[in-house]
PDB file of C-alpha atoms in Angstrom:
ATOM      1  CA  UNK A   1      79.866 136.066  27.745  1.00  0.00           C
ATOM      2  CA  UNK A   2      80.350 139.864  26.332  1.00  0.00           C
ATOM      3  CA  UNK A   3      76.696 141.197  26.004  1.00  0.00           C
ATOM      4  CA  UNK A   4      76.220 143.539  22.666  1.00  0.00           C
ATOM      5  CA  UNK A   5      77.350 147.235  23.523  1.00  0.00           C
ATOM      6  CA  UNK A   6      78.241 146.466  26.368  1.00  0.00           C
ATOM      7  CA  UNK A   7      75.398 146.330  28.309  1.00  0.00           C
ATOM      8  CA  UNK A   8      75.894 144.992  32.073  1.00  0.00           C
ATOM      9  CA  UNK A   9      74.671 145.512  35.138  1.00  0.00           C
ATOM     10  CA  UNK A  10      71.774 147.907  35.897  1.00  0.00           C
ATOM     11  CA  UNK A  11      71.052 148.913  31.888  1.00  0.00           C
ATOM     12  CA  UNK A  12      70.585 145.177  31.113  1.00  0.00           C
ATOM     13  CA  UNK A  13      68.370 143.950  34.063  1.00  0.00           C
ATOM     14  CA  UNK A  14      66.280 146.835  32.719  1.00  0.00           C
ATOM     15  CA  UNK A  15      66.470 146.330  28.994  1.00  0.00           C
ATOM     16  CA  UNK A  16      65.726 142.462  29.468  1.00  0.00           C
ATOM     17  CA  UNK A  17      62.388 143.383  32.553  1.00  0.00           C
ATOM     18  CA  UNK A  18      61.023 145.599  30.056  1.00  0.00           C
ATOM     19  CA  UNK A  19      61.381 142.773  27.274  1.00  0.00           C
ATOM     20  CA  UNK A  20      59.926 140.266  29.751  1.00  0.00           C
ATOM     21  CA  UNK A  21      56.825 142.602  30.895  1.00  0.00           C
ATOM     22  CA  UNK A  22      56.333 143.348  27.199  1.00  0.00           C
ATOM     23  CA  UNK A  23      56.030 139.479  26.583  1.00  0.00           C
ATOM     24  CA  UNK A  24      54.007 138.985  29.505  1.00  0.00           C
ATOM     25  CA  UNK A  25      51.673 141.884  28.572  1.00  0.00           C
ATOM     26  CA  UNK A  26      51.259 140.417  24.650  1.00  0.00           C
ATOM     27  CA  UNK A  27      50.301 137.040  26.589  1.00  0.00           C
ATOM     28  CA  UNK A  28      47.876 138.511  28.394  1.00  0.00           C
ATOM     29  CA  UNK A  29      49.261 137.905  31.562  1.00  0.00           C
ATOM     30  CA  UNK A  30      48.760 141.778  32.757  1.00  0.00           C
ATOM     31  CA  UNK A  31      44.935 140.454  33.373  1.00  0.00           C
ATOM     32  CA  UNK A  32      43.977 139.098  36.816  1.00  0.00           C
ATOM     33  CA  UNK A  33      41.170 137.339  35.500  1.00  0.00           C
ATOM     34  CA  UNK A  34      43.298 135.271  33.382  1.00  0.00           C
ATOM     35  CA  UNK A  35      45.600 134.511  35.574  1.00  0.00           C
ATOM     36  CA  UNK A  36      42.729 133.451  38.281  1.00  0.00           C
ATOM     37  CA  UNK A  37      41.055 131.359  35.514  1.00  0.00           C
ATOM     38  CA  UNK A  38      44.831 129.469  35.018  1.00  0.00           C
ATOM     39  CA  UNK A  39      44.502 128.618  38.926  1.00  0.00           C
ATOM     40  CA  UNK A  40      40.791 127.352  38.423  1.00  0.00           C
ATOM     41  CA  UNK A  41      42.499 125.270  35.164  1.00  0.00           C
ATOM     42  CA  UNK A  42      39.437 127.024  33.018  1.00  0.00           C
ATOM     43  CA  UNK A  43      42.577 129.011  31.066  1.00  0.00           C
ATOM     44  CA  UNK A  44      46.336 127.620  30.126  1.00  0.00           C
ATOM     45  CA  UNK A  45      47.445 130.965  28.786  1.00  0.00           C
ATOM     46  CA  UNK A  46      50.015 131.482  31.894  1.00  0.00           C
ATOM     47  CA  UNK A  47      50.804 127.692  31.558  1.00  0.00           C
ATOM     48  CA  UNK A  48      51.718 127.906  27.697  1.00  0.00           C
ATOM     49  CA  UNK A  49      53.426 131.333  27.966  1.00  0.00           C
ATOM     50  CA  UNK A  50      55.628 130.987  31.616  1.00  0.00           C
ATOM     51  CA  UNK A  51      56.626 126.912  30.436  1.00  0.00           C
ATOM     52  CA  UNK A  52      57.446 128.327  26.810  1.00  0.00           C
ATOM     53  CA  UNK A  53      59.552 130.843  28.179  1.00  0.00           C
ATOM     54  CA  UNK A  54      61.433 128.241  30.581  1.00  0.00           C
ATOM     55  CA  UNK A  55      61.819 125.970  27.522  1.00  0.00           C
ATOM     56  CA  UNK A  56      63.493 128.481  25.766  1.00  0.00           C
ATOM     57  CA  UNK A  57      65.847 129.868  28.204  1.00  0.00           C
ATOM     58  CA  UNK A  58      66.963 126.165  28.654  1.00  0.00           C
ATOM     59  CA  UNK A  59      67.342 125.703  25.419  1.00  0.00           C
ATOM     60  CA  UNK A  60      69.117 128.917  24.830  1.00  0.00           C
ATOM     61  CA  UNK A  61      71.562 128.520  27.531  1.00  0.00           C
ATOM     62  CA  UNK A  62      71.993 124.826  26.311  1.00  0.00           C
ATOM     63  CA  UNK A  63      73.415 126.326  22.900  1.00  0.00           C
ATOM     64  CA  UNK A  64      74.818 129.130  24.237  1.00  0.00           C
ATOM     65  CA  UNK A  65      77.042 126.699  26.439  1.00  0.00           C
ATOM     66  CA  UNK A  66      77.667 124.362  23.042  1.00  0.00           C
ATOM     67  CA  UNK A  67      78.909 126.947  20.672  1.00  0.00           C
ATOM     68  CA  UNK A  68      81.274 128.724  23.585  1.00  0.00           C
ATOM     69  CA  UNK A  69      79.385 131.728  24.134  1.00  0.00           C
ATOM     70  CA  UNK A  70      78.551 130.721  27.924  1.00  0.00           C
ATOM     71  CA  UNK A  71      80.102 128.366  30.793  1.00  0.00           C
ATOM     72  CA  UNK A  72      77.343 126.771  32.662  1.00  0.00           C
ATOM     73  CA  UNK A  73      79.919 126.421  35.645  1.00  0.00           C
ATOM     74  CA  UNK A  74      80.170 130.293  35.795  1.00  0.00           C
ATOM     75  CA  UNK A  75      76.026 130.826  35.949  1.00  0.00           C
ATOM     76  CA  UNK A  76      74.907 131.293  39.552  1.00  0.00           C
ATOM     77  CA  UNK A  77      72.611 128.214  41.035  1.00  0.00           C
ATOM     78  CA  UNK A  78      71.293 129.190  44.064  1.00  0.00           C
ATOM     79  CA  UNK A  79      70.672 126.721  47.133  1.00  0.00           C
ATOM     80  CA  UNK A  80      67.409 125.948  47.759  1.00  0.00           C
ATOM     81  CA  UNK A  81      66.241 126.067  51.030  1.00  0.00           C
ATOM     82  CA  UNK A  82      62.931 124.319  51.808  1.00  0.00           C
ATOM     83  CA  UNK A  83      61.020 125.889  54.965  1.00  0.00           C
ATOM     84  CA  UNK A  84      61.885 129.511  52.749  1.00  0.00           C
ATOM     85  CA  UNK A  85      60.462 128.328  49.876  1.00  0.00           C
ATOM     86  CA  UNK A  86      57.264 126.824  51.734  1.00  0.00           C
ATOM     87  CA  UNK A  87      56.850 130.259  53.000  1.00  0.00           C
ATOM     88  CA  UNK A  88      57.300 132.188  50.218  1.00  0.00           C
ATOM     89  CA  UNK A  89      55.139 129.755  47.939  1.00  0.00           C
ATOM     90  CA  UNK A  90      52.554 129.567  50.460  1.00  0.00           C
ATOM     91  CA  UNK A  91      52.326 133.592  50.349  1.00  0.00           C
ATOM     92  CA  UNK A  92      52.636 134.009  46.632  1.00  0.00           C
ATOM     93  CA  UNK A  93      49.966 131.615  46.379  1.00  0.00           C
ATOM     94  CA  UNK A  94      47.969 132.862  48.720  1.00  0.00           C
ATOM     95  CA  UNK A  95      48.020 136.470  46.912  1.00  0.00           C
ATOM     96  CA  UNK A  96      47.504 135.041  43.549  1.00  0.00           C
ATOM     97  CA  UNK A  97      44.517 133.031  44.402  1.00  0.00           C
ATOM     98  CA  UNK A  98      43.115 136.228  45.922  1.00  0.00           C
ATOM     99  CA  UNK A  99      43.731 138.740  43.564  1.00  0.00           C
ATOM    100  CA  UNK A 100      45.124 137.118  40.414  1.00  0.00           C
ATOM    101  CA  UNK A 101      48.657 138.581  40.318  1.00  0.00           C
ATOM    102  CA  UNK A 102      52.077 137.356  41.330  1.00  0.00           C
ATOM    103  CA  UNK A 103      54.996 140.215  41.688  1.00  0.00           C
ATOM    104  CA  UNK A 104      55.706 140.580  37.978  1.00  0.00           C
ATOM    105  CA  UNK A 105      52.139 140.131  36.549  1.00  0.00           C
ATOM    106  CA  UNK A 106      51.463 143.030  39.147  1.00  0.00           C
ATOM    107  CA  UNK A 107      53.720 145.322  37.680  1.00  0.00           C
ATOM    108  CA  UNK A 108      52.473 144.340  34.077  1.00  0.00           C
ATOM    109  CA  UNK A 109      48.722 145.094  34.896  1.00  0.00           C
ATOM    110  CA  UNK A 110      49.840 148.674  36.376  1.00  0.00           C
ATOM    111  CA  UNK A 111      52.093 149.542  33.716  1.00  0.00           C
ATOM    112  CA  UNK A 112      49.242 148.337  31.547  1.00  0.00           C
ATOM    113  CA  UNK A 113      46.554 150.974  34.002  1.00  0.00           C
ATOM    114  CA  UNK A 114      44.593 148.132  35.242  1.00  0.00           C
ATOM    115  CA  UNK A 115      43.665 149.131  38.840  1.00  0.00           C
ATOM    116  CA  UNK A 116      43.621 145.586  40.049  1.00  0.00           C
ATOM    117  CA  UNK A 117      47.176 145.530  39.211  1.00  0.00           C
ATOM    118  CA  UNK A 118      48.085 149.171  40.197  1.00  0.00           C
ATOM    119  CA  UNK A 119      46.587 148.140  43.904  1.00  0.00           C
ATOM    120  CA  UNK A 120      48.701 144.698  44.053  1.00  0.00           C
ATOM    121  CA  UNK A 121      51.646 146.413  42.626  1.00  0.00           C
ATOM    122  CA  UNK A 122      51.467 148.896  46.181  1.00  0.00           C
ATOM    123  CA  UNK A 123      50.924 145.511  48.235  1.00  0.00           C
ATOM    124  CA  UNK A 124      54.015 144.404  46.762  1.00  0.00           C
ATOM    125  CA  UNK A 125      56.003 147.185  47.720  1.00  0.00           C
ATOM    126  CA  UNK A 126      54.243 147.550  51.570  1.00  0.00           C
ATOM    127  CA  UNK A 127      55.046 143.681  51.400  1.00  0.00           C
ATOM    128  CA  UNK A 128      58.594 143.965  50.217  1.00  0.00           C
ATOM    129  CA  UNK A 129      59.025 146.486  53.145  1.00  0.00           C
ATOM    130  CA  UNK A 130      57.143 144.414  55.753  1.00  0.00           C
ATOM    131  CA  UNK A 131      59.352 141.527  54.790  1.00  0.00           C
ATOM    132  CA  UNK A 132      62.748 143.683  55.546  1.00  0.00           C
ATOM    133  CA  UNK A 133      61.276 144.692  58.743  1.00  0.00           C
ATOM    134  CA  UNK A 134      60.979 141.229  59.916  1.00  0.00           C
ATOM    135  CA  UNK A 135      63.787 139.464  58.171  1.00  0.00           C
ATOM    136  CA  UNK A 136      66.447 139.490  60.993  1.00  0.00           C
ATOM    137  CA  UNK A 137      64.211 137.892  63.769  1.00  0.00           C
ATOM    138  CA  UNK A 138      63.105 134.994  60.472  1.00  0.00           C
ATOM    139  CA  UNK A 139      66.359 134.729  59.274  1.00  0.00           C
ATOM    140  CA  UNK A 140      66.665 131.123  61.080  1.00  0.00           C
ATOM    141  CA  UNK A 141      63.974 129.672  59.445  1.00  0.00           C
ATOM    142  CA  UNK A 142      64.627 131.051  56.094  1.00  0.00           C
ATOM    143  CA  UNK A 143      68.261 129.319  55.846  1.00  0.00           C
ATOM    144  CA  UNK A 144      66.769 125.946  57.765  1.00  0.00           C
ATOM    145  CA  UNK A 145      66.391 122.765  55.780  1.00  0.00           C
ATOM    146  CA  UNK A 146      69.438 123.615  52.823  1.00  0.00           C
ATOM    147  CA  UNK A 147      68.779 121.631  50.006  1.00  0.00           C
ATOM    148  CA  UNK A 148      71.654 120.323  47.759  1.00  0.00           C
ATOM    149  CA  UNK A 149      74.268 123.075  47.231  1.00  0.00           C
ATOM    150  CA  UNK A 150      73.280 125.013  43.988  1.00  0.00           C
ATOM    151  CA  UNK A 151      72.664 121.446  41.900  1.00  0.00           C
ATOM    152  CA  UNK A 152      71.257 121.095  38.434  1.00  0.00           C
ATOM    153  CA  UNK A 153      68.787 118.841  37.192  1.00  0.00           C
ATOM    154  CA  UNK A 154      71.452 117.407  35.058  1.00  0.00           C
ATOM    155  CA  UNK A 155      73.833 116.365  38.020  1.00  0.00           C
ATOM    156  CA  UNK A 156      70.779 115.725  40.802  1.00  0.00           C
ATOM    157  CA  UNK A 157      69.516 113.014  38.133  1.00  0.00           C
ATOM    158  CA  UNK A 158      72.246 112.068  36.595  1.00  0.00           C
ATOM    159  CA  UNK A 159      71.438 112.104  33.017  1.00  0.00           C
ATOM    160  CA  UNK A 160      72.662 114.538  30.153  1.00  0.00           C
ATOM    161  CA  UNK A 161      70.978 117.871  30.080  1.00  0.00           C
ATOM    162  CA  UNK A 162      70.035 116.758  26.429  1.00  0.00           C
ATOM    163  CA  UNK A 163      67.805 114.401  27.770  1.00  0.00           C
ATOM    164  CA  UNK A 164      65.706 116.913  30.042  1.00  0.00           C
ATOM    165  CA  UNK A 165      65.291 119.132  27.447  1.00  0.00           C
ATOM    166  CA  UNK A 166      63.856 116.831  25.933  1.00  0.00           C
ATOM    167  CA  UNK A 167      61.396 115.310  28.926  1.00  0.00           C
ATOM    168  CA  UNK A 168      60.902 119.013  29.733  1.00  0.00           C
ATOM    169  CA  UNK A 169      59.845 119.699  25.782  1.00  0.00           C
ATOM    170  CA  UNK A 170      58.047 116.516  25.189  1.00  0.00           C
ATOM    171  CA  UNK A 171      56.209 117.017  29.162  1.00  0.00           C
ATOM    172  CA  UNK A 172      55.246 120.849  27.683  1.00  0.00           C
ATOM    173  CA  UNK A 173      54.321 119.507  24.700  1.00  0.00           C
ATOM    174  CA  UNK A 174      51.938 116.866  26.095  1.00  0.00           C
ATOM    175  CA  UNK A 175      49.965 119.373  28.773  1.00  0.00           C
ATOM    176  CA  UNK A 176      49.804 121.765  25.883  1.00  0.00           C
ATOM    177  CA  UNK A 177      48.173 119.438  23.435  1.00  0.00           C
ATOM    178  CA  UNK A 178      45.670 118.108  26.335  1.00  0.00           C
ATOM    179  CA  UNK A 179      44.605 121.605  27.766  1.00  0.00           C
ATOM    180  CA  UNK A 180      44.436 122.606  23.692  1.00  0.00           C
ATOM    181  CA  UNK A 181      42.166 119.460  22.819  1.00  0.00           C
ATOM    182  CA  UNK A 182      40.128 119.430  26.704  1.00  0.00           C
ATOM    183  CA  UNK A 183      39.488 123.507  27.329  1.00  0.00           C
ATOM    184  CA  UNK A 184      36.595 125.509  26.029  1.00  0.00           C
ATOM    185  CA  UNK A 185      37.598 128.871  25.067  1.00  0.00           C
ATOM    186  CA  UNK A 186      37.513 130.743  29.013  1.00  0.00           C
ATOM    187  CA  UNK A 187      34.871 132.738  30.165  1.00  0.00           C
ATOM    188  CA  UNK A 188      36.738 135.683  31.434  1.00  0.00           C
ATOM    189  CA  UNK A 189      34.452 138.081  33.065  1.00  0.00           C
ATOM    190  CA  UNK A 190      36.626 141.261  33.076  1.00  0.00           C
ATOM    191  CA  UNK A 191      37.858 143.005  30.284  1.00  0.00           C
ATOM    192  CA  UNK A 192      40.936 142.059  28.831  1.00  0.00           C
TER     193      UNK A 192
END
């Protein structure tokens, strides 16, 4: 696929994390008190705006792929590996259930001059080079248990990538009309 104007590389990982932080800030994602009240199910915000965006990507690369403009084959899967992605949920979690922010909603409450996220924002980057101090002596478990060899839902299940789009949409669609028709309007104590 040729991108407009040629953007690659550095200029359009840029252009497209601005976009996304943009989107994530007009969602109100850049709040930690949002995103807390998601994890206490009192708020779907980050629900209806991240599984929206994942529709939509699918969706987009599904058409993309059907009028030519993209080859599936040639878009990096990685492999998952299990006892890294334990880890690195567990700690994510962990940080989000204490503060409210993941990596990206950090960045998005700093650039927005919340303090919260400003302060978790630093953590990331103390974190990010706590993680390279330690990586060589962890690098064992972090490639342990290999999952299936960059697989797509479409070829683990076996059925036509049609079909989950349609699962995922109709799944989205469901938990969207229950958390619509089941949620009082959130209490969020801190100002959006």
């Amino acid at each position: 696929m040729i991108l407009p104007l040629g953007w690659t590389g550095p200029l359009s990982g840029i252009v497209c994390g601005v976009l996304f932080g943009w989107v994530l800030q007009r969602g109100g994602l850049g709040n930690g008190c949002r995103l807390t009240a998601g994890l206490r199910f009192q708020d779907s915000t980050v629900f209806n705006v991240m599984a929206s965006a994942v529709l939509v990507a699918a969706v987009g690369m599904y058409v993309l792929e059907l009028v030519g403009w993209l080859q599936l084959a040639n878009v990096f899967v990685p492999t998952t590996y299990f006892w890294a992605t334990l880890l690195g949920g567990a700690l994510i979690g962990a940080g989000m259930g204490l503060g409210g922010y993941c990596p990206g909603t950090s960045v998005v409450g700093a650039a927005g001059g919340r303090i919260d996220g400003l302060v978790f924002f630093i953590g990331l980057i103390v974190g990010v080079i706590a993680f390279a101090g330690v990586y060589t002596p962890i690098t064992p478990l972090l490639s342990a248990a290999a999952g299936p060899q960059a697989q797509t839902l479409d070829s683990l299940l076996g059925i036509p990538a049609w079909l989950i789009l349609a699962i995922m949409a109709g799944a989205i669609g469901g938990v969207w009309w229950f958390t619509r028709r089941s949620q009082a309007k959130p209490s969020i104590t801190c100002a959006d």
